[in-house]
Amino acid sequence: MYQIPPRFLATIAIACALLFTLVACSDGNDSMVTTMLGIPGTATDPAPPAELSGPLDGEPILVSSFFPLASVGYEQAEFFASGTASSYINVNELQPDGRWEVQVDQTADYRTRLVVIRPSDPADFNGTVVVEWLNVSAGFDAAPDWGMLHTEFIRSGYAWVGLSAQQAGVEALLDGSAAAVIPGAISDDRYTTLSHPGDEFAYDILSQVGQALKGAGPANPFGSLSPQRFIAAGESQSAAALMTYINALAPRHAVFDGYFVHSRVAGSLPLKGDIFTPDQAVVPTPDQVQVRADLGVPTMMLQTETDLFILGSYDSNQEDSDMFRMWEVAGSAHADLYTFLDNRVDVGTDPSVAAIREVIAPIPGIIECEVPVNAGPQHWVAKAAIVALNRWVEEGTPPPTAERLDVAGSPPAFVVDELGNVRGGVRTPYVDVPIAVLSGEGQPQIPFDTEDRDFCFLSGTTELFDVATLASLYESNQAYISALNASADDSVAKGFLLEADAQLIKDHAASSDIFAP
């Protein structure tokens, strides 16, 4: 099996965030969750709440959506968060099982920012706040989970918070580089008071901001909304950060009611040290890292095909348990076609988003690949996963267990069917009623130390079937539509696809002809 050297972990993650960004009162709630899930009711070492101030004037500097939030009943605001954070060092040896013990090492003052996107009408709010650790692999903040999940957030009434947890995100706001990647953005002086002491303090900053969000201070980011549940989320590099947070600080601080770990890579970020040079970390974490079994709150992990071998997460796989679920999505890639641009304009009502297309240059002049990128089902299943996690937190009902992707051999590799799609994993019409081979692999893998590396290596591939292959599978276009509809209904029944999304997939199929040139 291909092994990623730890020193290249950050280099791998850099490409991910660029793919996402290079485009023009709670005490009663804690008791409720404790009663339903048997979660320990008190933290062993509660984090102090950050001091929040705002809302700030002007538009936040953050790549999120290109449509007006007001058009879907949402609004956006930005706040500052400040306090004194702690860094931590290990007490015991950091083992792959995640049962880490840590103690305070140093303290430092910080002042960072957070962006809040929330329903304008309190009647539309479902009570859940998703707090995303913003991804800084490109050197500035990106919000990949907002991009992947926002249509479900909007239609079901979630609130979302994007936190500039890490130093690179704050520095990019200070030097204007974050504004430079957003068409029309104005870099003003409202960020001049921000200060970040280093990423070893980022874990405590997350806890302190979470505590502040759960409180009822004078600067209330939620207005008249009444949050009931808080879920921490992170994708790719941020998932690696969340893995360290979960194992080192989550049981100690007990801030969040659940965790969404999305497309994690090998290992996790250092407990202490520069994330971009993990081999030089003062306190590195193991090459294989699992979610600790005694966390006490639900964790949902969603993985694409790319994540297992190209990004090295396979060796860290763990079995499902009472408080852990992992879904591996067949036919999916770490940064797929939806990632590049569609998610920026998708309001959740356009069936064309379900199309399976061969696109080599998803962002002409910026992202141009040698092979058409993956147009698979990641975002559909991701939305089902966040709904399942929210239900788990709210009601105590665990998500369905999913078959893992089929792997065999030494070194291990995916087992594919006679058409070329991977067997096993979370199944959708994209692979069970296929019109293409959809893979998380297949793009050229340029060596990590090559200066002219492109960013396609995370994007997987799409290869549409020719007419002869389609004719061997489906006697007519209507036969294809009928099979797709049945598969979509089956995915909904199993809990791996939401009904509203299944309908979009069906509507697109009904309006298309797979045999047309």
Short mmCIF file of C-alpha atoms in Angstrom, two decimals:
data_model
loop_
_atom_site.label_atom_id
_atom_site.label_comp_id
_atom_site.label_asym_id
_atom_site.label_seq_id
_atom_site.Cartn_x
_atom_site.Cartn_y
_atom_site.Cartn_z
CA MET A 1 0.00 0.00 0.00
CA TYR A 2 1.18 3.51 -0.78
CA GLN A 3 2.31 5.26 2.40
CA ILE A 4 2.34 9.05 2.70
CA PRO A 5 5.41 10.33 4.55
CA PRO A 6 4.30 12.48 7.53
CA ARG A 7 6.30 15.45 6.25
CA PHE A 8 4.04 15.57 3.21
CA LEU A 9 0.73 15.55 5.13
CA ALA A 10 0.31 19.29 4.90
CA THR A 11 1.38 19.35 1.24
CA ILE A 12 -1.41 16.92 0.46
CA ALA A 13 -3.94 19.09 2.25
CA ILE A 14 -2.82 22.29 0.50
CA ALA A 15 -4.25 21.09 -2.78
CA CYS A 16 -7.59 20.29 -1.17
CA ALA A 17 -8.30 23.76 0.10
CA LEU A 18 -7.18 25.36 -3.16
CA LEU A 19 -9.75 23.25 -4.97
CA PHE A 20 -12.40 24.71 -2.69
CA THR A 21 -11.24 28.31 -2.91
CA LEU A 22 -9.63 29.21 -6.23
CA VAL A 23 -12.80 30.56 -7.92
CA ALA A 24 -13.79 34.16 -9.04
CA CYS A 25 -28.59 29.02 26.02
CA SER A 26 -27.33 25.64 26.43
CA ASP A 27 -27.16 24.28 30.03
CA GLY A 28 -30.60 22.73 29.72
CA ASN A 29 -29.62 21.29 26.38
CA ASP A 30 -26.55 19.62 27.89
CA SER A 31 -28.78 17.94 30.43
CA MET A 32 -31.18 16.82 27.72
CA VAL A 33 -28.41 15.23 25.65
CA THR A 34 -26.93 13.63 28.77
CA THR A 35 -30.27 12.07 29.61
CA MET A 36 -30.80 10.67 26.13
CA LEU A 37 -27.33 9.43 25.31
CA GLY A 38 -25.75 8.69 28.70
CA ILE A 39 -23.01 11.28 28.03
CA PRO A 40 -20.97 12.47 30.99
CA GLY A 41 -22.71 15.66 32.08
CA THR A 42 -19.72 17.71 33.18
CA ALA A 43 -16.30 18.47 31.78
CA THR A 44 -13.24 17.46 33.77
CA ASP A 45 -11.61 20.82 32.98
CA PRO A 46 -14.15 23.25 31.46
CA ALA A 47 -12.77 25.75 28.98
CA PRO A 48 -13.49 29.42 29.71
CA PRO A 49 -15.73 31.09 27.12
CA ALA A 50 -14.17 33.42 24.60
CA GLU A 51 -15.31 37.03 24.67
CA LEU A 52 -17.40 37.73 21.58
CA SER A 53 -17.88 41.15 20.01
CA GLY A 54 -19.86 42.26 16.99
CA PRO A 55 -21.53 42.01 14.59
CA LEU A 56 -18.94 43.74 12.43
CA ASP A 57 -19.68 46.16 9.64
CA GLY A 58 -19.12 45.06 6.07
CA GLU A 59 -19.02 41.69 4.35
CA PRO A 60 -16.85 38.91 5.81
CA ILE A 61 -13.80 37.88 3.80
CA LEU A 62 -14.64 34.23 3.20
CA VAL A 63 -15.29 32.14 0.10
CA SER A 64 -18.73 30.61 0.74
CA SER A 65 -21.69 30.99 -1.65
CA PHE A 66 -22.22 33.15 -4.71
CA PHE A 67 -25.97 33.55 -4.30
CA PRO A 68 -27.71 36.07 -1.97
CA LEU A 69 -28.45 34.36 1.33
CA ALA A 70 -31.56 36.52 1.78
CA SER A 71 -33.07 34.79 -1.25
CA VAL A 72 -33.20 31.54 0.74
CA GLY A 73 -34.23 33.06 4.07
CA TYR A 74 -30.74 33.26 5.59
CA GLU A 75 -28.44 36.02 6.82
CA GLN A 76 -24.75 36.35 7.57
CA ALA A 77 -22.80 38.13 10.29
CA GLU A 78 -19.20 38.29 11.50
CA PHE A 79 -17.88 38.48 15.07
CA PHE A 80 -14.58 38.70 16.86
CA ALA A 81 -13.61 36.19 19.57
CA SER A 82 -10.84 36.89 22.07
CA GLY A 83 -9.36 35.41 25.22
CA THR A 84 -6.35 33.61 26.64
CA ALA A 85 -5.83 30.14 25.20
CA SER A 86 -3.70 27.23 26.39
CA SER A 87 -1.44 24.95 24.44
CA TYR A 88 -1.03 21.34 25.56
CA ILE A 89 1.60 18.66 25.77
CA ASN A 90 1.10 14.96 26.28
CA VAL A 91 1.18 13.19 29.64
CA ASN A 92 1.10 9.66 28.24
CA GLU A 93 2.47 8.33 24.97
CA LEU A 94 0.13 9.24 22.13
CA GLN A 95 -1.11 5.90 20.82
CA PRO A 96 -3.23 5.19 17.71
CA ASP A 97 -6.29 4.37 19.88
CA GLY A 98 -6.65 8.08 20.70
CA ARG A 99 -6.80 7.68 24.48
CA TRP A 100 -4.53 10.65 25.00
CA GLU A 101 -3.88 12.47 28.25
CA VAL A 102 -2.64 16.05 28.03
CA GLN A 103 -1.78 18.92 30.31
CA VAL A 104 -1.48 22.67 29.88
CA ASP A 105 1.89 23.81 28.59
CA GLN A 106 1.70 27.53 27.82
CA THR A 107 -0.89 30.30 27.59
CA ALA A 108 -1.24 33.18 25.14
CA ASP A 109 -3.75 35.86 24.20
CA TYR A 110 -5.65 35.62 20.91
CA ARG A 111 -8.20 37.53 18.89
CA THR A 112 -9.78 35.79 15.92
CA ARG A 113 -13.02 35.90 13.98
CA LEU A 114 -16.03 33.76 13.21
CA VAL A 115 -18.67 33.95 10.48
CA VAL A 116 -22.26 33.01 11.30
CA ILE A 117 -24.86 32.01 8.70
CA ARG A 118 -28.29 31.51 10.23
CA PRO A 119 -32.01 31.45 9.39
CA SER A 120 -33.53 34.93 9.41
CA ASP A 121 -36.81 33.66 10.86
CA PRO A 122 -36.49 31.86 14.23
CA ALA A 123 -39.42 29.68 13.19
CA ASP A 124 -37.18 28.14 10.51
CA PHE A 125 -34.37 27.18 12.93
CA ASN A 126 -34.07 23.48 13.76
CA GLY A 127 -32.00 24.08 16.89
CA THR A 128 -28.67 22.75 15.57
CA VAL A 129 -25.49 24.78 15.09
CA VAL A 130 -22.67 23.27 13.03
CA VAL A 131 -19.29 24.82 13.89
CA GLU A 132 -16.79 24.30 11.07
CA TRP A 133 -13.05 24.51 11.70
CA LEU A 134 -12.16 26.52 8.59
CA ASN A 135 -9.59 24.93 6.30
CA VAL A 136 -6.35 26.90 5.87
CA SER A 137 -4.33 24.60 3.64
CA ALA A 138 -4.24 27.22 0.88
CA GLY A 139 -2.95 29.81 3.33
CA PHE A 140 -6.36 31.41 3.94
CA ASP A 141 -9.77 30.35 5.24
CA ALA A 142 -12.00 28.04 3.20
CA ALA A 143 -15.33 26.46 4.17
CA PRO A 144 -15.55 23.09 2.35
CA ASP A 145 -18.24 21.63 4.60
CA TRP A 146 -20.47 24.66 4.13
CA GLY A 147 -19.98 24.18 0.39
CA MET A 148 -20.80 20.48 0.55
CA LEU A 149 -23.73 20.66 3.00
CA HIS A 150 -25.31 24.08 2.65
CA THR A 151 -28.37 23.06 0.65
CA GLU A 152 -29.44 20.73 3.46
CA PHE A 153 -28.57 23.34 6.08
CA ILE A 154 -30.83 25.84 4.30
CA ARG A 155 -33.82 23.61 3.67
CA SER A 156 -33.80 22.13 7.20
CA GLY A 157 -32.93 25.28 9.16
CA TYR A 158 -29.43 24.69 10.55
CA ALA A 159 -27.20 27.51 11.71
CA TRP A 160 -23.55 27.40 10.65
CA VAL A 161 -20.43 28.96 12.17
CA GLY A 162 -17.08 29.14 10.39
CA LEU A 163 -14.21 29.65 12.84
CA SER A 164 -10.79 31.02 11.92
CA ALA A 165 -9.14 28.61 14.33
CA GLN A 166 -5.64 28.66 12.88
CA GLN A 167 -2.88 31.19 12.47
CA ALA A 168 -2.76 31.08 8.66
CA GLY A 169 -6.39 32.11 8.41
CA VAL A 170 -5.88 35.10 10.68
CA GLU A 171 -2.65 36.16 8.97
CA ALA A 172 -4.37 36.04 5.56
CA LEU A 173 -7.03 38.41 6.84
CA LEU A 174 -4.35 40.74 8.16
CA ASP A 175 -2.17 40.85 5.04
CA GLY A 176 -5.02 40.96 2.51
CA SER A 177 -4.23 37.68 0.79
CA ALA A 178 -7.64 36.24 1.74
CA ALA A 179 -9.44 39.16 0.13
CA ALA A 180 -7.31 38.83 -3.00
CA VAL A 181 -8.91 35.50 -3.99
CA ILE A 182 -12.51 36.77 -3.78
CA PRO A 183 -13.75 38.72 -6.82
CA GLY A 184 -14.85 42.20 -5.75
CA ALA A 185 -13.81 41.78 -2.13
CA ILE A 186 -12.51 44.85 -0.38
CA SER A 187 -9.63 44.47 2.08
CA ASP A 188 -10.35 47.09 4.75
CA ASP A 189 -8.89 47.67 8.19
CA ARG A 190 -11.48 45.89 10.32
CA TYR A 191 -9.14 42.92 10.89
CA THR A 192 -6.17 44.94 12.15
CA THR A 193 -6.79 43.98 15.80
CA LEU A 194 -6.67 40.24 15.11
CA SER A 195 -3.83 38.22 16.61
CA HIS A 196 -3.09 34.49 16.68
CA PRO A 197 -0.32 33.00 18.88
CA GLY A 198 0.14 29.79 16.85
CA ASP A 199 -1.67 26.60 15.90
CA GLU A 200 -0.84 24.78 19.12
CA PHE A 201 -3.41 27.12 20.71
CA ALA A 202 -6.05 26.45 18.04
CA TYR A 203 -7.56 23.46 19.86
CA ASP A 204 -8.29 25.51 22.98
CA ILE A 205 -9.58 28.38 20.85
CA LEU A 206 -12.18 26.00 19.39
CA SER A 207 -13.28 25.00 22.90
CA GLN A 208 -13.47 28.58 24.12
CA VAL A 209 -15.45 29.77 21.11
CA GLY A 210 -17.78 26.79 21.48
CA GLN A 211 -18.39 27.72 25.10
CA ALA A 212 -19.12 31.31 24.11
CA LEU A 213 -21.57 30.20 21.41
CA LYS A 214 -23.45 28.15 23.99
CA GLY A 215 -23.69 31.10 26.39
CA ALA A 216 -25.87 34.19 26.34
CA GLY A 217 -23.35 37.01 26.32
CA PRO A 218 -24.00 40.59 25.20
CA ALA A 219 -22.80 39.83 21.64
CA ASN A 220 -25.18 37.03 20.68
CA PRO A 221 -24.30 35.55 17.26
CA PHE A 222 -27.69 33.86 17.00
CA GLY A 223 -29.98 36.78 17.69
CA SER A 224 -33.40 35.49 18.68
CA LEU A 225 -32.55 31.91 17.76
CA SER A 226 -32.30 29.40 20.61
CA PRO A 227 -29.59 26.81 19.86
CA GLN A 228 -30.09 23.36 21.35
CA ARG A 229 -27.23 21.33 19.83
CA PHE A 230 -23.66 22.05 18.73
CA ILE A 231 -21.78 19.85 16.25
CA ALA A 232 -18.11 20.44 15.38
CA ALA A 233 -17.13 19.72 11.78
CA GLY A 234 -13.97 19.67 9.69
CA GLU A 235 -12.99 18.49 6.22
CA SER A 236 -9.58 17.28 4.97
CA GLN A 237 -6.87 19.27 6.79
CA SER A 238 -9.52 20.46 9.24
CA ALA A 239 -10.63 16.86 9.77
CA ALA A 240 -7.02 16.08 10.71
CA ALA A 241 -7.15 18.94 13.21
CA LEU A 242 -10.50 17.72 14.54
CA MET A 243 -9.05 14.25 15.10
CA THR A 244 -6.39 15.72 17.39
CA TYR A 245 -8.98 17.87 19.16
CA ILE A 246 -11.30 14.91 19.70
CA ASN A 247 -8.61 12.75 21.27
CA ALA A 248 -6.78 15.41 23.27
CA LEU A 249 -9.35 17.97 24.43
CA ALA A 250 -12.92 16.87 23.68
CA PRO A 251 -13.38 14.70 26.81
CA ARG A 252 -11.62 17.31 28.93
CA HIS A 253 -13.73 20.26 27.79
CA ALA A 254 -17.00 18.52 26.77
CA VAL A 255 -18.16 21.43 24.62
CA PHE A 256 -19.74 19.77 21.58
CA ASP A 257 -22.61 17.31 21.31
CA GLY A 258 -21.22 15.52 18.26
CA TYR A 259 -18.48 15.54 15.62
CA PHE A 260 -18.52 15.36 11.82
CA VAL A 261 -15.10 14.19 10.57
CA HIS A 262 -15.13 14.51 6.77
CA SER A 263 -12.46 13.15 4.41
CA ARG A 264 -9.73 12.71 6.97
CA VAL A 265 -6.18 12.01 5.83
CA ALA A 266 -3.46 9.87 7.39
CA GLY A 267 -2.85 10.43 11.11
CA SER A 268 -3.80 13.83 12.54
CA LEU A 269 -2.30 17.28 13.02
CA PRO A 270 0.42 17.77 15.66
CA LEU A 271 -0.66 18.52 19.21
CA LYS A 272 2.12 21.09 19.34
CA GLY A 273 4.07 22.39 16.36
CA ASP A 274 3.70 23.82 12.86
CA ILE A 275 1.06 21.97 10.81
CA PHE A 276 2.97 22.63 7.60
CA THR A 277 6.09 20.85 8.89
CA PRO A 278 4.60 17.99 10.95
CA ASP A 279 7.87 16.07 10.97
CA GLN A 280 9.33 18.95 12.98
CA ALA A 281 6.46 19.07 15.47
CA VAL A 282 7.30 19.35 19.14
CA VAL A 283 4.48 16.90 19.92
CA PRO A 284 3.62 14.91 16.77
CA THR A 285 0.74 12.46 16.70
CA PRO A 286 1.00 8.86 15.43
CA ASP A 287 0.88 7.99 11.73
CA GLN A 288 -2.33 6.05 12.47
CA VAL A 289 -4.99 7.71 14.63
CA GLN A 290 -8.47 6.51 15.55
CA VAL A 291 -11.32 8.23 17.40
CA ARG A 292 -11.00 7.36 21.08
CA ALA A 293 -13.60 4.83 22.20
CA ASP A 294 -14.45 6.66 25.43
CA LEU A 295 -15.36 10.00 23.81
CA GLY A 296 -18.95 9.70 25.00
CA VAL A 297 -20.60 11.67 22.17
CA PRO A 298 -21.45 10.63 18.60
CA THR A 299 -18.86 10.88 15.85
CA MET A 300 -19.76 10.48 12.18
CA MET A 301 -16.87 9.96 9.76
CA LEU A 302 -17.43 10.27 5.99
CA GLN A 303 -14.70 9.05 3.62
CA THR A 304 -14.28 9.07 -0.15
CA GLU A 305 -12.35 6.58 -2.24
CA THR A 306 -9.48 9.07 -2.57
CA ASP A 307 -9.05 9.28 1.18
CA LEU A 308 -8.24 5.61 1.75
CA PHE A 309 -5.06 5.13 -0.28
CA ILE A 310 -4.05 8.38 -1.96
CA LEU A 311 -4.46 10.27 1.32
CA GLY A 312 -3.56 7.31 3.52
CA SER A 313 -6.52 7.03 5.89
CA TYR A 314 -6.99 3.27 5.36
CA ASP A 315 -4.51 2.26 8.06
CA SER A 316 -6.46 4.32 10.61
CA ASN A 317 -9.81 2.64 9.91
CA GLN A 318 -11.80 1.46 12.92
CA GLU A 319 -14.94 -0.55 13.47
CA ASP A 320 -18.30 1.07 14.09
CA SER A 321 -19.37 1.27 17.72
CA ASP A 322 -22.05 2.71 19.98
CA MET A 323 -20.68 6.22 19.44
CA PHE A 324 -18.86 5.92 16.10
CA ARG A 325 -19.99 5.44 12.50
CA MET A 326 -17.93 5.54 9.33
CA TRP A 327 -19.39 5.71 5.84
CA GLU A 328 -17.13 5.10 2.84
CA VAL A 329 -18.83 6.31 -0.34
CA ALA A 330 -18.50 4.26 -3.51
CA GLY A 331 -17.79 6.28 -6.64
CA SER A 332 -16.63 9.38 -4.77
CA ALA A 333 -13.53 11.59 -4.78
CA HIS A 334 -11.99 13.93 -2.22
CA ALA A 335 -12.47 17.04 -4.39
CA ASP A 336 -15.01 16.32 -7.09
CA LEU A 337 -16.80 18.31 -9.79
CA TYR A 338 -19.36 19.67 -7.31
CA THR A 339 -16.50 20.97 -5.19
CA PHE A 340 -15.09 23.27 -7.84
CA LEU A 341 -17.94 25.57 -8.74
CA ASP A 342 -21.42 24.01 -8.65
CA ASN A 343 -21.61 24.19 -4.87
CA ARG A 344 -21.03 27.97 -4.94
CA VAL A 345 -24.24 28.59 -6.90
CA ASP A 346 -26.39 25.61 -5.88
CA VAL A 347 -29.48 26.61 -3.88
CA GLY A 348 -30.75 23.04 -3.76
CA THR A 349 -33.47 23.14 -6.42
CA ASP A 350 -31.61 22.52 -9.70
CA PRO A 351 -31.73 18.90 -10.94
CA SER A 352 -28.82 19.53 -13.32
CA VAL A 353 -26.49 19.32 -10.31
CA ALA A 354 -27.10 15.55 -10.48
CA ALA A 355 -25.63 15.25 -13.97
CA ILE A 356 -22.72 12.88 -14.60
CA ARG A 357 -20.43 14.77 -16.97
CA GLU A 358 -16.92 14.46 -18.30
CA VAL A 359 -15.18 17.74 -17.41
CA ILE A 360 -11.42 18.09 -17.75
CA ALA A 361 -11.15 21.79 -16.87
CA PRO A 362 -13.65 22.53 -14.09
CA ILE A 363 -12.07 25.99 -13.63
CA PRO A 364 -10.46 26.88 -16.97
CA GLY A 365 -7.06 28.44 -16.57
CA ILE A 366 -6.82 27.42 -12.91
CA ILE A 367 -7.88 23.78 -12.53
CA GLU A 368 -7.25 21.83 -15.74
CA CYS A 369 -6.76 18.08 -15.41
CA GLU A 370 -5.54 15.35 -17.76
CA VAL A 371 -8.57 13.15 -17.10
CA PRO A 372 -12.22 14.20 -16.53
CA VAL A 373 -12.74 14.74 -12.81
CA ASN A 374 -15.12 12.73 -10.63
CA ALA A 375 -18.79 13.71 -10.93
CA GLY A 376 -19.91 11.31 -8.23
CA PRO A 377 -22.26 11.27 -5.24
CA GLN A 378 -20.15 12.64 -2.37
CA HIS A 379 -22.27 15.70 -1.55
CA TRP A 380 -25.53 13.76 -1.65
CA VAL A 381 -24.27 11.22 0.89
CA ALA A 382 -22.58 13.92 2.99
CA LYS A 383 -25.94 15.60 3.49
CA ALA A 384 -27.51 12.31 4.54
CA ALA A 385 -24.61 11.84 6.97
CA ILE A 386 -25.05 15.22 8.69
CA VAL A 387 -28.79 14.56 9.02
CA ALA A 388 -28.07 11.14 10.53
CA LEU A 389 -25.58 12.65 12.96
CA ASN A 390 -27.99 15.39 13.98
CA ARG A 391 -30.72 12.82 14.64
CA TRP A 392 -28.23 10.76 16.66
CA VAL A 393 -27.40 13.78 18.81
CA GLU A 394 -30.98 14.97 19.15
CA GLU A 395 -32.86 11.71 19.56
CA GLY A 396 -30.22 9.14 20.41
CA THR A 397 -30.97 7.16 17.24
CA PRO A 398 -27.71 5.85 15.71
CA PRO A 399 -27.16 6.14 11.95
CA PRO A 400 -27.31 2.97 9.88
CA THR A 401 -24.10 1.02 9.61
CA ALA A 402 -22.62 0.87 6.13
CA GLU A 403 -20.62 -1.77 4.37
CA ARG A 404 -17.02 -0.66 3.91
CA LEU A 405 -15.51 -0.32 0.45
CA ASP A 406 -14.25 -3.68 -0.80
CA VAL A 407 -10.48 -3.93 -0.42
CA ALA A 408 -8.19 -6.90 -1.01
CA GLY A 409 -4.62 -7.85 -1.77
CA SER A 410 -1.17 -6.92 -0.54
CA PRO A 411 -0.68 -4.06 -0.83
CA PRO A 412 -4.43 -3.52 -0.40
CA ALA A 413 -6.38 -2.06 -3.30
CA PHE A 414 -10.01 -1.59 -4.26
CA VAL A 415 -12.00 -4.49 -5.66
CA VAL A 416 -14.00 -3.34 -8.69
CA ASP A 417 -16.95 -4.84 -10.53
CA GLU A 418 -17.01 -5.94 -14.16
CA LEU A 419 -17.65 -2.34 -15.25
CA GLY A 420 -14.86 -0.82 -13.20
CA ASN A 421 -16.72 0.69 -10.24
CA VAL A 422 -15.61 -0.15 -6.71
CA ARG A 423 -17.62 -2.77 -4.86
CA GLY A 424 -19.03 -2.25 -1.37
CA GLY A 425 -19.31 1.01 0.53
CA VAL A 426 -22.33 3.31 0.65
CA ARG A 427 -24.26 2.59 -2.54
CA THR A 428 -26.19 5.10 -4.65
CA PRO A 429 -27.67 5.11 -8.17
CA TYR A 430 -24.34 6.52 -9.35
CA VAL A 431 -22.72 3.09 -8.95
CA ASP A 432 -25.68 0.69 -8.80
CA VAL A 433 -27.35 2.03 -11.96
CA PRO A 434 -24.19 3.32 -13.60
CA ILE A 435 -23.65 5.23 -16.80
CA ALA A 436 -19.94 5.77 -16.10
CA VAL A 437 -16.98 4.53 -14.15
CA LEU A 438 -16.64 6.90 -11.19
CA SER A 439 -13.44 6.66 -9.20
CA GLY A 440 -11.60 8.50 -6.46
CA GLU A 441 -8.36 7.52 -8.17
CA GLY A 442 -6.99 7.69 -11.72
CA GLN A 443 -5.55 11.20 -11.95
CA PRO A 444 -1.77 11.42 -12.44
CA GLN A 445 0.00 11.47 -9.08
CA ILE A 446 2.89 13.93 -9.35
CA PRO A 447 5.59 13.42 -6.69
CA PHE A 448 5.11 15.60 -3.63
CA ASP A 449 8.43 17.38 -4.03
CA THR A 450 7.72 18.47 -7.60
CA GLU A 451 7.29 22.23 -7.84
CA ASP A 452 4.86 22.14 -10.77
CA ARG A 453 2.39 19.77 -9.06
CA ASP A 454 -1.18 20.50 -10.14
CA PHE A 455 -4.24 20.10 -7.93
CA CYS A 456 -6.05 17.39 -9.84
CA PHE A 457 -4.61 14.45 -7.92
CA LEU A 458 -7.44 14.65 -5.36
CA SER A 459 -10.21 14.82 -7.95
CA GLY A 460 -10.73 11.26 -9.11
CA THR A 461 -12.11 10.45 -12.55
CA THR A 462 -15.26 10.05 -14.64
CA GLU A 463 -15.39 7.81 -17.74
CA LEU A 464 -18.79 7.72 -19.42
CA PHE A 465 -19.85 4.41 -20.95
CA ASP A 466 -20.15 4.19 -24.71
CA VAL A 467 -23.49 3.46 -26.35
CA ALA A 468 -22.74 -0.24 -26.71
CA THR A 469 -22.07 -0.62 -22.99
CA LEU A 470 -25.20 1.36 -22.12
CA ALA A 471 -27.27 -0.83 -24.46
CA SER A 472 -25.94 -3.95 -22.77
CA LEU A 473 -27.14 -2.61 -19.41
CA TYR A 474 -30.46 -0.92 -20.29
CA GLU A 475 -32.87 -1.88 -23.06
CA SER A 476 -34.12 1.70 -23.28
CA ASN A 477 -33.76 5.10 -21.67
CA GLN A 478 -36.99 4.46 -19.80
CA ALA A 479 -35.56 1.21 -18.43
CA TYR A 480 -32.59 3.21 -17.14
CA ILE A 481 -34.90 5.77 -15.51
CA SER A 482 -36.96 3.04 -13.84
CA ALA A 483 -33.86 1.33 -12.48
CA LEU A 484 -32.43 4.64 -11.25
CA ASN A 485 -35.69 5.54 -9.50
CA ALA A 486 -35.78 2.19 -7.73
CA SER A 487 -32.13 2.53 -6.66
CA ALA A 488 -32.69 6.06 -5.37
CA ASP A 489 -35.69 4.93 -3.34
CA ASP A 490 -33.61 2.09 -1.91
CA SER A 491 -30.84 4.50 -0.89
CA VAL A 492 -33.40 6.71 0.83
CA ALA A 493 -34.90 3.73 2.66
CA LYS A 494 -31.45 2.72 3.89
CA GLY A 495 -30.69 6.24 5.11
CA PHE A 496 -27.83 7.02 2.71
CA LEU A 497 -29.71 9.52 0.56
CA LEU A 498 -32.21 12.22 1.54
CA GLU A 499 -35.61 12.16 -0.11
CA ALA A 500 -35.31 15.71 -1.44
CA ASP A 501 -31.95 14.90 -3.02
CA ALA A 502 -33.23 11.63 -4.43
CA GLN A 503 -35.99 13.58 -6.15
CA LEU A 504 -33.46 15.90 -7.77
CA ILE A 505 -31.53 12.88 -9.07
CA LYS A 506 -34.78 11.38 -10.42
CA ASP A 507 -35.85 14.66 -12.01
CA HIS A 508 -32.57 14.99 -13.84
CA ALA A 509 -32.78 11.43 -15.13
CA ALA A 510 -36.36 12.01 -16.30
CA SER A 511 -35.26 14.99 -18.39
CA SER A 512 -32.25 13.35 -20.02
CA ASP A 513 -31.50 10.61 -22.54
CA ILE A 514 -28.41 8.54 -21.82
CA PHE A 515 -28.36 7.30 -25.43
CA ALA A 516 -28.35 10.78 -26.92
CA PRO A 517 -25.03 11.96 -28.39
#
